[in-house]
XYZ file of C-alpha atoms in Angstrom:
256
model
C 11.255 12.969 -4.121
C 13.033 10.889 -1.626
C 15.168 7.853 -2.451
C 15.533 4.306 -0.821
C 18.886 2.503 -1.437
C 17.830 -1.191 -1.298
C 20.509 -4.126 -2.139
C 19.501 -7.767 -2.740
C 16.131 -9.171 -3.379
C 12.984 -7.107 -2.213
C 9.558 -8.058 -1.130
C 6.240 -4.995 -2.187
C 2.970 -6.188 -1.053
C 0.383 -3.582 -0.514
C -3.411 -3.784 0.011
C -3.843 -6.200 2.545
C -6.933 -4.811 4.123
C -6.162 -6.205 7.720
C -9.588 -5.853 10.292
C -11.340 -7.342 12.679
C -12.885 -9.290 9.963
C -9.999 -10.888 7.906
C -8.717 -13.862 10.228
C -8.289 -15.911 7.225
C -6.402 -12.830 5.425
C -4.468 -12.370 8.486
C -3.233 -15.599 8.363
C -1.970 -16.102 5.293
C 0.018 -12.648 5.654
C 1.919 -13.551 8.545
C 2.957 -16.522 6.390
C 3.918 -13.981 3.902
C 6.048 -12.203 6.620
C 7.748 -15.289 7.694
C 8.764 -15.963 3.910
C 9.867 -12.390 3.304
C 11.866 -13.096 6.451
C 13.532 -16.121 5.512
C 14.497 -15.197 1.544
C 14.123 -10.886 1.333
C 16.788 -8.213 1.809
C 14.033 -6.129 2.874
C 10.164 -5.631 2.643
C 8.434 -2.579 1.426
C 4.603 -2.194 2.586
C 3.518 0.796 0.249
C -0.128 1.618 1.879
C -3.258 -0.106 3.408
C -1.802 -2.484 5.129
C -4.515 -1.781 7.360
C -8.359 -1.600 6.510
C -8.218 1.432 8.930
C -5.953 3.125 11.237
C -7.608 5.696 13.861
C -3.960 6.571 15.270
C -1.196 5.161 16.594
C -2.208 5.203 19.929
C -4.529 2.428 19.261
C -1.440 0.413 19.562
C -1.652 0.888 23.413
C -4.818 -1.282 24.026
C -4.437 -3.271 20.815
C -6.902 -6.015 20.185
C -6.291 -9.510 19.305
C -5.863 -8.574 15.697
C -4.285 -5.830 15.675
C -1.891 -7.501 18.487
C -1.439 -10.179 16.128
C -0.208 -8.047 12.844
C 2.111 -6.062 15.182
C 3.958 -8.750 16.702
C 4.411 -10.868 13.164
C 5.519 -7.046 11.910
C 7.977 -7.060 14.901
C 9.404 -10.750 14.106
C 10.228 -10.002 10.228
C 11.555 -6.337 11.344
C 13.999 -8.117 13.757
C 15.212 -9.707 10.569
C 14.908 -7.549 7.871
C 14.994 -3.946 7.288
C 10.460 -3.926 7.182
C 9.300 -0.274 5.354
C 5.717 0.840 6.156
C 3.979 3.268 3.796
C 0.498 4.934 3.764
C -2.153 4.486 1.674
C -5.940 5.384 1.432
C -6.989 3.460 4.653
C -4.205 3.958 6.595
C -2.947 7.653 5.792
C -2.605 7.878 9.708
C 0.079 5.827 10.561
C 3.036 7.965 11.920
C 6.279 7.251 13.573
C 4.988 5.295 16.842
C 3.659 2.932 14.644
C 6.754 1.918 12.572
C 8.756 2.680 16.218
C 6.711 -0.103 17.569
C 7.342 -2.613 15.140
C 10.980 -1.668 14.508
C 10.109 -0.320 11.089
C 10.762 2.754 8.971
C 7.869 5.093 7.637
C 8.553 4.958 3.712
C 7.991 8.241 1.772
C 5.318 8.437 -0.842
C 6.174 8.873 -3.720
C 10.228 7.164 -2.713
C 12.584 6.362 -5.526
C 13.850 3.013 -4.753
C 17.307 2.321 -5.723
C 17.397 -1.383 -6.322
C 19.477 -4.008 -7.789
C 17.734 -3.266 -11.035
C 17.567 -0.096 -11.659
C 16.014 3.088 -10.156
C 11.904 2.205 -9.381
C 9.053 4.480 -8.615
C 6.944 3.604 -5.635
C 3.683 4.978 -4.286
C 0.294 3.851 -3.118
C -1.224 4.740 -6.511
C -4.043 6.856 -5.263
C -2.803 9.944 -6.236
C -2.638 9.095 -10.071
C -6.667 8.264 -9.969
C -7.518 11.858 -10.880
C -10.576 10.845 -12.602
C -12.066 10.365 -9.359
C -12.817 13.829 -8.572
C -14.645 13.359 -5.436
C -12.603 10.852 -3.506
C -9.042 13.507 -4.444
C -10.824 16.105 -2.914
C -11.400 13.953 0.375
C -7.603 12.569 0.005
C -6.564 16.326 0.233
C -8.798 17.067 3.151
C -7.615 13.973 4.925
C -3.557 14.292 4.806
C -4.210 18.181 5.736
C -2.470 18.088 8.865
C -4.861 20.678 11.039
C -7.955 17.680 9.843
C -5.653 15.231 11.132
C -4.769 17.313 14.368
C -8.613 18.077 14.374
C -9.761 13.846 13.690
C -6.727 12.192 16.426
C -7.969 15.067 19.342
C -10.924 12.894 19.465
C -11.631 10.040 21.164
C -10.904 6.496 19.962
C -14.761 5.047 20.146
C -15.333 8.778 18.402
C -12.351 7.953 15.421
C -13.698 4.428 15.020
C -17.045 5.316 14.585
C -16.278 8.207 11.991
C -14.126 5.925 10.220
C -16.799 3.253 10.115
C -19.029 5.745 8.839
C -17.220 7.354 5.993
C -15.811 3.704 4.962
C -19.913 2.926 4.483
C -20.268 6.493 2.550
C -17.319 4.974 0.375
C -18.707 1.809 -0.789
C -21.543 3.150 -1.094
C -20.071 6.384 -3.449
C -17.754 3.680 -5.103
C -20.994 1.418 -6.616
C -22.107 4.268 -8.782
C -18.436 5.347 -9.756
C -17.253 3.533 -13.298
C -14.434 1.137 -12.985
C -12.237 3.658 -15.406
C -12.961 6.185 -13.260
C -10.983 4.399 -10.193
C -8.255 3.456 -12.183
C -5.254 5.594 -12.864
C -5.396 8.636 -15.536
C -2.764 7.882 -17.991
C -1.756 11.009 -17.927
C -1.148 11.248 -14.061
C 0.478 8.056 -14.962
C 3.297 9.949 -17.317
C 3.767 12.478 -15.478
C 4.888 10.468 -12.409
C 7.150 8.833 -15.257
C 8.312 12.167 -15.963
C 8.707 13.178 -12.584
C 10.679 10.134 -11.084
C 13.011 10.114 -14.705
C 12.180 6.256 -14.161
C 11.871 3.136 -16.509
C 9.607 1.459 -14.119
C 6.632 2.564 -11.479
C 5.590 0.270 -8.414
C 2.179 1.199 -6.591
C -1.115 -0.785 -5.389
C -4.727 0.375 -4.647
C -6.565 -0.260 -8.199
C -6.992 -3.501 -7.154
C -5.827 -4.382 -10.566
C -2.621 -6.313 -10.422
C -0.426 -7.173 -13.635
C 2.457 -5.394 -16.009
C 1.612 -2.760 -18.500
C 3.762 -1.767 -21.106
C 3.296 1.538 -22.025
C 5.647 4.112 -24.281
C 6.142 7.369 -22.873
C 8.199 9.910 -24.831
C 9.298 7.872 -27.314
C 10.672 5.347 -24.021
C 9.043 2.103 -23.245
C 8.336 1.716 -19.681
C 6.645 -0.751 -17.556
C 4.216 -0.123 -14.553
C 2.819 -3.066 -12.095
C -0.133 -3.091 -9.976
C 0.059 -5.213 -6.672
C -2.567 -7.285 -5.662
C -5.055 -6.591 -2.847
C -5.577 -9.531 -0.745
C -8.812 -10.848 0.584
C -8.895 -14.308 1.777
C -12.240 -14.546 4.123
C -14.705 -13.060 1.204
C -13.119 -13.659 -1.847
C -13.618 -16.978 -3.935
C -11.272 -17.983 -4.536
C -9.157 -16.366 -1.928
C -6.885 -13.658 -3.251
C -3.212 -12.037 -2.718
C 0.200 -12.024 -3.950
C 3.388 -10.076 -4.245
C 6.024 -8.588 -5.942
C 9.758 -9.577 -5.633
C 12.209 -7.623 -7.316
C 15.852 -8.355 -7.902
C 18.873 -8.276 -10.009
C 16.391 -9.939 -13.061
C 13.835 -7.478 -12.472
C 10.228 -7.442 -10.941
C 8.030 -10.331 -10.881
C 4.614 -11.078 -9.661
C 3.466 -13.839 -7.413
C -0.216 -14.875 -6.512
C -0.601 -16.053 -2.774
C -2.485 -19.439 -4.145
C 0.328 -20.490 -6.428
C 3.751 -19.380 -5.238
């Protein structure tokens, strides 16, 4: 497990979704970068950032968006130390993506070494073993001969496979419970186990908040990020979490 050494205040957001479709979402999260900018030591991204990434040579003929994202990535990462991780959506982002927007590719799972205290970090996908379907795809999809096999083709050929399995997804995800796309509690101590942490980071249930939760006879704490959706969602949606000297605390986009 790799570890992050990270002094002063930090900045997680995850789950940001950015498309073609989320002006409004876009927005508001280059406010959030100029923010992080201004009062972070650094900003961790831990996974779908993006509501899809083909490749990172889609950066060469970016569109608007996308062109948009990159250069408000560039402007905090000129200021801050700006940590881009993977998550469901956006497993493909490699090193010319972080190169272009002067970040660094974060590991997943990383042990962060904070002011606080030692903190594990992750998308969260992997501990939503329940799901027995979509674990088998997230093992076919970070094999590296599919991804070999997926970025030889061409970009209007990734985009329209992505579009496609995205639509199998919803679709799959409508007759799926909502406990069975939420962490496994025992995935959940293990990772505890694992990291020898107090206190787990990670996004992707959609289900932000603080659970307290005793785990070999220790009390830890794990918090969910929010997603953020700002074009479809009423009221619009998003937040963060800062973490410092005091410990973690969660903000909502509306309110903070």
């Amino acid at each position: 497990m790799n570890n992050v050494a990270l002094r002063g205040p930090i900045w997680l957001a995850s789950d940001v979704h950015l498309g073609p479709a989320t002006p409004a979402t876009a927005e508001a999260f280059v406010g959030f970068l100029e923010s992080a900018a201004d009062e972070a030591a650094a900003l961790l991204l831990p996974g779908d950032i993006f509501d899809a990434w083909i490749g990172d040579d889609t950066i060469q003929a970016a569109p608007p968006w996308l062109a948009q994202a990159l250069r408000a990535l560039q402007h905090t990462a000129a200021r801050i130390p700006v940590w881009l991780g993977r998550g469901n959506r956006d497993f493909l982002m490699g090193a010319g993506l972080a190169d272009a927007v002067g970040g660094r590719l974060l590991p997943d799972p990383a042990l962060l070494e904070t002011d606080y205290g030692r903190i594990l970090l992750s998308h969260g996908d992997e501990y939503c073993t329940d799901d027995a379907a979509y674990q088998q795809f997230r093992a076919m999809v970070r094999d590296p001969r599919w991804q070999a096999q997926f970025l030889a083709k061409s970009i209007p050929e990734r985009l329209a496979m992505a579009q496609q399995a995205r639509g199998e997804s919803q679709a799959a995800n409508q007759m799926k419970s909502a406990e069975i796309m939420d962490v496994n509690p025992r995935a959940v101590e293990d990772a505890f186990r694992a990291g020898g942490v107090d206190i787990m980071v990670h996004g992707h249930t959609h289900r932000p908040g603080r659970h307290v939760l005793m785990v070999d006879g220790r009390r830890r704490e794990r918090w969910v990020l929010p997603d953020w959706d700002c074009d479809h969602a009423e009221p619009p949606r998003g937040g963060w979490l800062v973490i410092d000297r005091d410990g973690p605390v969660l903000y909502d986009l509306e309110t903070a």
